[in-house]
XYZ file of C-alpha atoms in Angstrom:
693
model
C -2.058 -28.559 -17.968
C -5.054 -27.566 -19.045
C -4.808 -25.940 -22.879
C -7.783 -23.599 -22.078
C -7.465 -19.765 -20.876
C -8.669 -19.049 -17.044
C -9.737 -15.749 -16.354
C -7.320 -14.411 -13.326
C -5.925 -11.168 -12.021
C -2.684 -9.452 -12.400
C -0.251 -9.909 -9.205
C 0.992 -6.580 -9.164
C -1.114 -3.266 -8.273
C -4.099 -2.370 -6.412
C -6.002 -2.392 -9.525
C -5.724 -6.255 -9.512
C -6.162 -5.932 -13.819
C -8.770 -9.077 -15.194
C -6.634 -11.090 -17.684
C -6.598 -14.247 -19.666
C -3.848 -17.041 -19.115
C -3.314 -20.213 -21.433
C -0.788 -22.662 -21.309
C 1.173 -22.810 -24.136
C 2.836 -25.939 -25.693
C 6.606 -24.861 -25.288
C 5.759 -24.700 -21.127
C 5.276 -20.587 -21.019
C 1.713 -18.928 -20.239
C 0.395 -16.802 -22.243
C -1.495 -13.449 -21.408
C -4.420 -11.947 -23.175
C -7.313 -9.390 -22.825
C -9.953 -9.989 -20.494
C -12.658 -7.591 -21.847
C -15.142 -8.255 -19.351
C -13.275 -7.263 -16.005
C -14.642 -3.830 -15.776
C -11.181 -2.328 -13.620
C -9.017 -2.252 -16.854
C -11.645 -3.333 -19.620
C -8.746 -4.982 -20.988
C -5.916 -3.018 -20.594
C -2.650 -4.224 -19.460
C 0.753 -2.305 -18.515
C 3.754 -3.973 -19.451
C 4.268 -5.707 -16.097
C 1.272 -7.149 -16.080
C 1.866 -8.756 -19.626
C 5.169 -9.554 -18.767
C 3.976 -11.155 -15.471
C 4.302 -14.945 -16.676
C 8.108 -14.224 -17.147
C 8.539 -15.034 -13.368
C 6.949 -18.389 -13.104
C 9.939 -19.276 -15.322
C 12.681 -21.759 -13.417
C 15.163 -19.467 -15.131
C 14.434 -16.536 -12.014
C 12.552 -18.573 -9.351
C 13.355 -20.519 -6.220
C 12.949 -24.234 -7.442
C 13.797 -25.962 -3.601
C 14.209 -25.194 -0.330
C 17.263 -23.696 1.087
C 19.071 -23.935 4.361
C 22.304 -21.892 5.724
C 25.539 -24.240 6.052
C 28.607 -23.010 6.445
C 27.439 -19.683 5.749
C 25.967 -20.527 2.366
C 22.972 -21.301 1.450
C 22.763 -25.014 0.041
C 19.278 -27.186 -0.925
C 17.585 -28.586 1.067
C 14.591 -30.959 1.521
C 11.110 -29.674 2.668
C 11.514 -31.741 5.829
C 14.761 -30.745 6.887
C 13.944 -26.840 6.072
C 10.605 -27.016 8.084
C 11.953 -28.916 10.749
C 14.726 -26.411 11.071
C 12.105 -23.684 11.495
C 9.876 -25.369 13.919
C 13.557 -26.099 16.026
C 14.303 -22.273 15.501
C 10.814 -20.809 16.489
C 10.168 -23.373 19.447
C 13.726 -22.512 20.599
C 13.101 -19.042 20.572
C 9.881 -18.828 22.469
C 11.086 -21.315 25.713
C 14.234 -19.123 25.783
C 12.863 -15.888 25.571
C 9.233 -15.516 25.687
C 6.673 -15.517 22.728
C 7.287 -12.058 21.660
C 11.233 -12.773 20.601
C 9.507 -14.251 17.862
C 8.515 -11.670 14.828
C 6.642 -12.370 11.712
C 6.199 -9.845 8.923
C 3.990 -10.051 6.518
C 3.327 -8.200 2.942
C 0.211 -6.507 0.918
C 0.607 -8.776 -1.978
C -0.442 -12.285 -0.155
C -3.824 -12.994 -0.534
C -6.463 -12.715 1.690
C -6.564 -16.352 2.833
C -2.629 -16.208 3.489
C -2.621 -13.169 5.567
C -5.575 -14.451 7.545
C -3.710 -17.516 7.959
C -0.769 -15.512 8.903
C -2.353 -13.427 11.657
C -3.713 -15.998 12.779
C -0.368 -18.439 12.935
C 1.112 -15.969 14.839
C -1.304 -14.960 17.777
C -2.359 -18.644 18.240
C 0.796 -21.271 17.157
C 3.378 -18.918 18.401
C 1.652 -16.411 21.025
C 3.501 -13.609 19.947
C 2.176 -9.675 19.617
C 4.681 -9.225 17.278
C 3.256 -9.219 13.794
C 3.163 -6.650 11.104
C 3.413 -6.128 7.667
C 4.690 -3.922 4.384
C 1.284 -2.729 3.598
C 1.656 -0.542 6.918
C 4.311 1.217 3.971
C 1.532 2.055 2.183
C -2.014 3.242 2.972
C -1.841 3.479 6.451
C -2.128 7.336 7.164
C -5.201 7.121 4.567
C -6.721 4.498 6.560
C -6.187 6.430 10.117
C -7.834 9.368 8.397
C -10.520 7.602 7.231
C -11.579 5.878 10.092
C -11.367 8.975 12.257
C -13.672 10.831 9.651
C -16.001 8.157 8.410
C -15.828 5.567 10.952
C -14.606 2.949 8.374
C -11.573 2.471 6.144
C -11.962 1.584 2.427
C -9.847 2.785 -0.186
C -12.286 4.087 -2.437
C -15.583 4.400 -1.343
C -17.101 4.116 -4.471
C -16.221 2.282 -7.971
C -13.291 3.590 -10.349
C -16.401 3.728 -12.909
C -17.709 7.014 -11.004
C -14.168 9.286 -11.503
C -15.837 9.806 -15.053
C -19.350 11.163 -13.718
C -17.596 13.402 -11.498
C -17.200 17.823 -11.855
C -13.873 17.751 -11.028
C -11.082 15.699 -8.963
C -8.147 16.508 -7.453
C -5.513 14.126 -7.477
C -2.868 14.476 -4.487
C 0.608 12.890 -5.237
C -0.096 10.116 -7.575
C 1.524 9.232 -10.689
C -0.801 6.889 -11.787
C -0.093 7.166 -15.159
C 3.534 5.086 -14.447
C 1.819 3.461 -11.381
C -1.575 1.834 -12.316
C -1.789 2.770 -15.867
C -4.737 1.176 -17.048
C -6.107 3.580 -14.594
C -5.366 6.882 -16.291
C -8.794 5.958 -18.532
C -11.108 7.089 -16.331
C -9.311 10.446 -15.549
C -9.250 10.597 -19.647
C -13.057 10.337 -19.534
C -13.235 12.763 -17.047
C -12.083 15.602 -18.898
C -14.020 14.129 -22.477
C -17.149 14.381 -20.196
C -15.943 17.957 -19.491
C -14.822 17.783 -15.723
C -11.261 18.530 -14.631
C -8.471 16.816 -13.758
C -6.650 18.621 -10.841
C -2.799 17.015 -10.118
C -0.871 17.956 -7.039
C 3.017 16.839 -7.088
C 6.388 18.634 -6.806
C 7.341 16.850 -10.170
C 6.172 17.241 -13.624
C 4.691 13.377 -13.861
C 3.005 11.986 -16.876
C -0.207 12.019 -14.884
C 0.592 15.732 -14.308
C 0.894 16.446 -17.957
C -2.712 15.326 -18.480
C -3.984 18.113 -15.954
C -5.996 20.916 -16.499
C -4.227 22.569 -13.563
C -1.279 21.251 -11.862
C 0.258 22.744 -8.576
C 3.728 21.970 -7.622
C 4.618 22.206 -3.825
C 7.531 21.743 -1.852
C 7.565 17.909 -0.871
C 6.006 17.427 3.070
C 3.830 20.665 2.387
C 0.331 18.746 1.338
C -0.947 19.516 4.590
C -0.978 23.508 4.562
C -1.843 23.373 1.099
C -5.274 21.600 1.591
C -5.794 23.823 4.739
C -5.052 26.734 2.520
C -7.672 25.955 0.150
C -10.327 25.098 3.110
C -9.488 28.919 4.838
C -10.798 29.956 0.708
C -13.501 27.887 0.970
C -14.525 29.775 4.192
C -13.381 33.067 3.115
C -15.449 32.901 -0.223
C -18.822 31.617 1.493
C -18.477 28.179 -0.341
C -18.984 26.114 2.693
C -22.044 23.512 2.645
C -23.977 24.672 5.448
C -26.800 22.407 5.052
C -24.651 19.351 4.832
C -22.320 20.425 7.317
C -25.387 20.738 9.681
C -26.996 17.743 8.781
C -23.839 14.934 7.869
C -20.803 15.898 10.104
C -19.790 17.231 13.810
C -16.867 19.267 14.822
C -17.105 21.800 11.982
C -16.247 24.632 14.298
C -12.800 23.522 15.666
C -11.920 22.300 11.696
C -12.778 25.450 10.583
C -10.862 27.994 13.334
C -7.476 25.755 12.613
C -8.147 26.441 8.728
C -8.762 30.434 9.203
C -5.130 30.091 10.406
C -3.709 29.165 6.975
C -4.262 32.199 4.956
C -3.655 32.055 1.104
C -0.401 33.989 1.562
C 0.922 32.347 4.629
C 0.403 29.027 2.397
C 2.293 30.466 -0.382
C 5.248 30.790 1.557
C 5.392 27.310 2.957
C 4.346 25.516 -0.218
C 5.167 27.555 -2.719
C 2.290 27.356 -4.487
C 1.504 30.587 -6.211
C -2.121 32.427 -4.497
C -3.589 32.539 -7.965
C -3.229 28.753 -8.129
C -4.958 28.246 -4.881
C -7.925 30.418 -5.903
C -8.245 28.552 -9.049
C -8.046 25.129 -7.702
C -11.111 26.216 -5.151
C -13.399 27.587 -7.999
C -12.438 24.607 -10.200
C -13.207 21.963 -6.983
C -16.663 23.621 -6.208
C -18.326 25.043 -9.022
C -19.548 21.425 -10.429
C -22.245 19.631 -8.508
C -19.494 17.062 -7.654
C -16.011 16.710 -6.997
C -13.420 14.270 -5.709
C -9.976 14.313 -3.821
C -7.952 11.299 -4.512
C -4.640 10.928 -3.132
C -1.860 8.411 -3.209
C 1.733 8.171 -1.216
C 2.909 11.704 -1.841
C 0.645 13.309 1.141
C 0.620 9.787 3.257
C 3.710 8.903 3.530
C 4.672 11.391 5.698
C 5.185 11.673 9.696
C 2.163 13.994 9.236
C 0.522 12.252 6.701
C -2.473 10.902 9.120
C -3.558 14.606 9.535
C -2.633 15.611 5.899
C -5.145 13.067 4.807
C -7.820 14.658 7.454
C -7.114 18.382 6.034
C -7.853 16.899 2.360
C -11.333 15.235 3.863
C -11.878 18.181 5.815
C -12.720 20.255 2.110
C -14.690 17.570 1.251
C -17.072 17.665 3.979
C -17.008 21.308 4.354
C -18.159 21.824 0.661
C -20.500 18.689 0.784
C -18.725 15.997 -1.071
C -18.702 13.194 0.523
C -21.224 10.188 0.991
C -22.984 12.229 -2.483
C -22.739 10.514 -5.742
C -20.264 10.800 -7.327
C -18.094 12.581 -5.138
C -16.005 11.708 -2.074
C -12.784 11.035 -0.968
C -10.514 8.100 -2.080
C -7.269 7.005 -1.442
C -5.400 4.916 -4.417
C -3.976 1.632 -2.603
C -0.530 1.006 -4.066
C -0.028 -2.793 -3.040
C -1.814 -5.417 -4.834
C -3.912 -6.720 -1.925
C -2.510 -3.864 0.505
C -6.768 -3.560 1.437
C -7.690 -6.675 1.942
C -4.034 -7.225 3.803
C -4.949 -5.450 6.614
C -8.251 -6.563 6.987
C -7.871 -10.018 7.991
C -5.199 -9.716 10.692
C -1.622 -9.439 9.491
C -1.570 -5.788 11.288
C -0.159 -5.464 14.408
C -3.629 -4.052 15.767
C -6.023 -5.670 14.029
C -8.155 -8.973 13.975
C -10.157 -10.602 11.020
C -13.059 -8.342 9.448
C -10.982 -5.481 10.545
C -12.092 -5.638 14.542
C -9.669 -4.072 16.661
C -7.448 -6.367 18.815
C -7.923 -4.103 21.810
C -11.496 -4.318 21.791
C -12.844 -7.291 23.973
C -16.327 -8.081 21.973
C -13.828 -8.875 19.119
C -11.332 -11.161 20.828
C -14.359 -13.056 22.017
C -15.787 -13.560 18.364
C -12.719 -14.098 16.829
C -11.519 -16.728 19.531
C -14.581 -18.645 19.479
C -14.266 -18.968 15.311
C -10.681 -20.140 16.294
C -11.765 -22.406 19.048
C -9.451 -20.789 21.476
C -9.592 -19.052 24.707
C -9.717 -14.868 24.364
C -7.442 -14.630 26.857
C -4.792 -16.603 24.965
C -4.714 -14.071 22.201
C -1.721 -11.211 23.102
C -2.175 -7.492 22.563
C -1.260 -5.261 19.912
C 2.449 -5.234 19.054
C 4.958 -3.043 17.368
C 4.162 -1.197 13.983
C 6.137 -2.240 10.970
C 9.429 -0.290 11.172
C 9.424 -0.401 15.170
C 9.147 -4.170 14.376
C 12.164 -4.317 12.027
C 14.196 -1.918 14.293
C 13.900 -4.273 16.889
C 15.052 -7.163 15.061
C 18.437 -8.581 16.733
C 17.580 -7.174 20.434
C 14.339 -7.714 21.355
C 13.195 -10.384 18.658
C 15.506 -13.157 17.851
C 13.756 -15.148 15.154
C 11.846 -14.022 12.300
C 9.364 -15.426 9.977
C 8.684 -12.975 6.657
C 6.825 -13.881 3.849
C 6.021 -11.796 1.044
C 8.208 -8.986 1.589
C 11.571 -7.426 1.076
C 12.836 -4.893 3.192
C 16.029 -4.606 2.907
C 14.981 -2.589 -0.201
C 11.957 -1.268 0.749
C 12.253 -0.097 4.358
C 13.180 3.367 5.251
C 16.780 3.952 6.549
C 17.567 0.418 4.619
C 20.936 0.230 5.739
C 20.395 0.119 9.446
C 17.453 -2.051 8.682
C 19.908 -4.896 6.504
C 21.890 -4.674 9.751
C 19.517 -5.156 12.159
C 18.164 -8.308 9.897
C 21.785 -9.828 9.817
C 21.695 -9.494 13.674
C 18.589 -11.856 13.803
C 19.848 -15.614 15.241
C 17.188 -16.737 12.784
C 15.576 -15.407 9.613
C 13.257 -17.819 8.067
C 11.577 -16.511 4.405
C 8.856 -17.625 2.133
C 9.256 -15.866 -1.731
C 9.262 -16.740 -5.072
C 12.663 -15.646 -5.764
C 15.653 -14.702 -3.755
C 14.908 -11.337 -3.110
C 17.980 -9.131 -1.145
C 16.302 -9.838 2.018
C 15.666 -13.741 1.351
C 19.421 -13.868 0.529
C 19.905 -13.241 4.322
C 18.012 -15.632 5.583
C 19.009 -18.834 7.674
C 15.901 -21.124 5.620
C 14.251 -19.991 2.744
C 11.448 -21.680 1.407
C 10.051 -21.231 -2.076
C 6.335 -20.848 -2.411
C 3.082 -20.944 -5.141
C 2.574 -17.227 -7.019
C -0.254 -16.142 -8.504
C -0.854 -18.207 -11.679
C -0.675 -21.560 -9.549
C -2.987 -21.236 -6.879
C -6.390 -19.830 -5.998
C -7.217 -17.432 -3.661
C -9.056 -14.027 -2.950
C -7.689 -10.067 -3.341
C -9.366 -6.867 -2.079
C -8.391 -4.189 -4.758
C -8.349 -0.187 -4.222
C -12.397 -0.335 -4.784
C -13.074 -2.627 -2.183
C -14.297 -5.405 -4.488
C -13.710 -8.722 -3.604
C -11.633 -10.515 -6.406
C -11.240 -14.362 -6.909
C -7.989 -15.517 -8.665
C -7.825 -18.381 -10.196
C -4.913 -21.076 -10.205
C -3.998 -21.528 -13.875
C -1.139 -23.793 -13.957
C -0.030 -26.481 -12.065
C 3.597 -25.141 -9.937
C 6.369 -27.056 -10.595
C 7.508 -30.153 -8.708
C 8.919 -28.781 -4.818
C 6.779 -26.025 -4.629
C 4.908 -25.647 -2.129
C 2.223 -23.054 -1.160
C 2.250 -20.479 1.863
C -0.883 -22.203 3.642
C 0.975 -25.631 3.134
C 3.612 -24.030 4.983
C 1.777 -22.874 7.889
C -0.277 -26.048 8.049
C 3.100 -27.680 8.378
C 4.490 -25.321 10.873
C 1.801 -25.076 12.978
C 1.795 -29.266 13.299
C 5.259 -29.353 14.256
C 4.864 -26.713 17.230
C 2.377 -28.480 18.641
C -1.214 -27.049 16.878
C -2.615 -30.004 14.435
C -5.775 -28.629 13.497
C -7.025 -25.070 12.496
C -4.652 -24.406 9.239
C -6.293 -25.975 6.676
C -4.243 -25.803 3.040
C -7.254 -25.758 0.630
C -7.650 -21.816 0.098
C -11.730 -22.171 0.138
C -11.736 -23.684 3.166
C -9.663 -20.751 4.473
C -12.172 -18.480 2.991
C -14.855 -19.853 5.147
C -13.372 -19.605 7.943
C -12.420 -16.179 6.996
C -16.051 -15.338 6.332
C -17.737 -16.152 9.770
C -14.133 -14.728 11.820
C -14.952 -11.070 9.727
C -18.909 -11.752 9.990
C -20.327 -8.685 11.950
C -17.336 -6.725 11.577
C -16.510 -3.571 9.706
C -15.000 -5.185 6.767
C -17.597 -7.823 6.768
C -17.096 -10.730 4.496
C -19.995 -13.393 5.351
C -21.727 -12.828 2.463
C -19.235 -13.758 0.115
C -18.429 -17.069 -1.532
C -15.963 -18.507 -4.044
C -19.340 -19.088 -6.399
C -20.724 -15.290 -5.825
C -16.900 -14.083 -6.816
C -16.894 -16.081 -9.980
C -20.258 -15.822 -11.538
C -20.372 -11.738 -10.138
C -17.128 -10.509 -11.296
C -15.955 -9.806 -7.610
C -18.696 -8.335 -4.899
C -17.649 -5.289 -3.269
C -17.601 -5.518 1.007
C -19.571 -5.292 3.633
C -21.797 -7.787 2.413
C -23.379 -9.333 5.675
C -25.582 -11.849 3.543
C -25.296 -14.466 0.635
C -28.572 -13.611 -0.538
C -28.074 -11.388 -3.271
C -31.495 -10.086 -3.082
C -31.119 -9.012 0.408
C -28.145 -7.668 0.043
C -25.992 -7.677 -3.554
C -22.668 -6.206 -1.635
C -21.815 -2.042 -1.188
C -19.930 -0.374 -4.413
C -21.077 2.874 -2.822
C -20.367 3.654 0.768
C -21.937 6.290 2.901
C -24.621 7.491 0.660
C -27.158 7.238 3.881
C -25.064 7.845 6.640
C -21.697 7.137 7.737
C -19.932 4.351 10.023
C -19.878 5.883 13.167
C -22.791 5.356 15.756
C -24.390 8.498 15.205
C -24.364 8.372 11.233
C -22.446 11.364 11.130
C -18.471 12.104 9.477
C -16.392 13.934 12.001
C -14.103 16.904 10.906
C -10.936 16.485 12.937
C -8.919 19.901 13.413
C -5.183 19.842 11.947
C -3.037 22.466 11.699
C 0.353 22.679 9.536
C 3.508 21.345 10.854
C 6.795 21.080 9.181
C 8.905 17.880 7.644
C 10.890 15.942 10.472
C 13.824 16.664 8.694
C 13.735 19.973 6.877
C 16.630 21.513 5.043
C 19.756 23.493 6.435
C 23.138 24.440 5.425
C 24.735 20.763 5.506
C 21.477 19.078 3.597
C 20.079 22.267 1.741
C 17.619 19.635 -0.803
C 14.741 17.946 -0.425
C 14.430 14.283 -1.441
C 11.218 12.526 -2.540
C 10.860 8.913 -3.797
C 8.559 7.153 -6.075
C 8.546 4.483 -8.453
C 8.597 4.249 -12.714
C 6.441 2.381 -14.639
C 8.577 -0.673 -15.568
C 9.213 -1.590 -12.058
C 7.306 -2.766 -8.874
C 7.481 -1.738 -5.194
C 11.318 -3.755 -4.367
C 11.845 -4.803 -7.410
C 12.686 -8.234 -6.269
C 10.219 -10.104 -8.945
C 10.205 -7.216 -12.258
C 14.114 -6.859 -12.072
C 14.233 -10.548 -12.950
C 12.103 -9.337 -16.606
C 14.352 -8.746 -19.313
C 11.611 -6.152 -20.925
C 10.990 -4.455 -17.788
C 14.748 -4.592 -17.296
C 15.273 -2.931 -20.677
C 13.053 -0.100 -19.882
C 13.705 0.702 -16.600
C 17.700 -0.882 -15.734
C 18.757 0.984 -13.100
C 17.850 4.031 -10.441
C 18.663 7.406 -11.087
C 18.559 10.797 -9.427
C 15.969 13.605 -11.410
C 17.440 17.157 -10.493
C 16.726 20.834 -12.100
C 18.774 22.153 -14.368
C 19.736 24.963 -11.947
C 21.094 22.228 -9.190
C 22.729 20.399 -12.336
C 24.417 23.141 -13.123
C 25.935 24.299 -9.319
C 27.103 20.664 -9.263
C 28.660 20.601 -12.974
C 26.799 17.494 -13.626
C 25.899 17.118 -17.019
C 22.735 14.225 -18.015
C 23.902 10.722 -17.123
C 26.817 12.005 -14.838
C 26.815 10.154 -11.521
C 25.948 11.968 -8.725
C 25.776 11.551 -4.929
C 22.922 12.218 -3.066
C 23.609 12.127 0.944
C 21.541 12.149 3.983
C 22.213 11.798 7.424
C 21.278 8.042 7.174
C 24.243 7.382 4.386
C 24.726 7.757 0.355
C 23.216 6.662 -2.809
C 24.861 7.258 -6.230
C 22.950 7.014 -9.390
C 22.872 8.767 -12.725
C 21.865 12.241 -13.166
C 18.670 12.816 -14.874
C 17.898 16.578 -16.027
C 14.537 18.222 -16.223
C 12.330 21.228 -16.170
C 9.687 19.147 -14.207
C 11.256 19.369 -10.895
C 11.091 22.166 -7.829
C 14.643 23.323 -8.042
C 14.770 22.721 -4.117
C 13.728 18.774 -5.015
C 15.567 15.408 -6.327
C 13.867 12.481 -7.135
C 14.706 8.934 -6.786
C 13.010 5.783 -7.540
C 13.129 2.890 -4.769
C 13.169 -0.225 -6.688
C 17.052 -1.006 -6.517
C 19.592 -2.583 -4.198
C 23.067 -1.786 -4.207
C 24.875 1.865 -4.278
C 21.893 3.296 -5.786
C 19.454 2.302 -3.325
C 17.315 5.320 -2.443
C 15.981 3.815 0.855
C 19.634 4.270 2.277
C 18.675 7.941 2.472
C 14.692 8.203 3.603
C 13.538 8.792 7.108
C 12.275 6.560 9.254
C 10.103 9.316 11.670
C 6.740 8.096 12.106
C 3.137 9.270 12.120
C 2.388 8.855 15.446
C -1.239 8.063 14.739
C -0.666 5.689 11.880
C 2.922 4.781 12.332
C 3.957 5.376 8.791
C 7.420 6.490 7.931
C 8.316 9.535 5.919
C 9.437 8.200 3.023
C 8.461 11.268 1.154
C 10.609 13.983 2.365
C 13.874 14.120 3.344
C 17.287 16.871 3.856
C 19.770 15.662 1.511
C 23.160 17.204 -0.286
C 24.071 15.914 -3.850
C 27.620 15.822 -4.525
C 29.151 15.385 -8.329
C 31.248 11.964 -8.260
C 34.159 11.279 -9.645
C 34.348 8.021 -11.913
């Protein structure tokens, strides 16, 4: 291994923080500061600092495993790959291509996501492919497409945030989910700007706010509409901007005017004076932003909720202007790139639509296949998982752990167990991998080169820093070998730069155009913002800031989308009188498959808990640390009580990183947004019970 530092990026959240990796003489890998990367300027959270711990053979998979007699036992690569190919081939022959499913992940590099989508459609011929990013920011993507004609998490770099006059942060606890980003909001306040946080909990992020609104979970749509009502009533609409740069205002205005302040207060629990103060703080400065995260998006009306917040930005002239606009704080490491290049059920590379004949023709030409051979759109993530064992008999899964992360998780676990065949590619033996018939150990971030796209739309180069252990192969090698066994000998290279060169051609001319981005540019320029249609940096250096001249609709105008409040899919009642909301803690990440194997992180966050208000705890007779049960119509979870004044009395909170009796997603509701197909993770009716131990 080389003994010098390799500049690369963290494997976890969508900040994709820069770091340096240096192999140590004892075989470990040291992380050091990389101050030249503008997103984190050298700062790292505990997850990033300890990321090399998962590289250890003590915690990772080091050999293929094949189920024999009910037990997973070590096998050779040929035995494992042959078994997968045989089962996929048998399923296709007996039940048709759509009986084979493929499930990807928002942590896969762009090269892997691209190849996985191509593998599903060209090798298997199946429409049944989606990925866990559907659970991340699909509602924001749908809302952005409706309003702007383009979806990119942030239409501006993070460095613009401190220059804004006001930021409304809706449903994000970034102090814990992406700590290095907090500095941009601290600088915002130091520069005289205002931070407004909207969250039903008094989180570490909310503690930094100038104003904290605590709405009832699932009412963010009504809140945004109430603010827009006040903007209209107080004469704060930017009439010239609305006239020159938008369409659809009259219908959106009429919908908002049905949500007067006192009505919104009854729905949300946010007092009218706070609504008025929010409007004042947002409208007074020359520039302002709204940034949403999973809170408003993971709802059965998440797309409409995002549309309502975008309408607020458009009505006040805040979108497509310097230091202003709507943006989404993407969660997963490659949640942005992961959905741009084909592993989503309805998309082809370059963010093209699978049902667009021109898009199909372009991509088919790059792939060397007949456009008519490409299947149409398939099921969304939850619907795909729900169909396992019935319509779908065999599943190839990469980089996801739905046994922990999916809503109604106990049901999804049973659907996975009902499969005829499950193959999993992963770094560790996750709870989902433990149910597989074949498990393949694959390389991870520090052991491979590839690109990711962070929450700003900045395409980045992760560099290989160390050599993987013997017996470990990359996901690209896995797909190459499986394609060969299934009769497709060409088109699945194992070199990531070769894959990226093909991705560039496939994305050319699409909404997410990467055709001007090369590995050389990524290395020299510290990342390139898409769209970037040419390698000539003088002609087009990339696009850090979108929409300054026009929006992406053919007429260049943004669309108002008229929306109205509606209740959560499952309102509290006498049997289930409390609302559950879920989220993350700073020391764990997503399903915890990797972070729960790091001693330092487990010491900081050893297990699940139930956060509840003292009034609710008193009614239960529960003290701090006592076990309590949270029960929904889908199941029961038990965890220690954490009693705090920082949560609404009608709400409880659970983090979702753990399996077992404290699995929060046993409880969550799979009610789907009609547009984005996002499940309603953030609000479901529960009751809370004391537990005798």
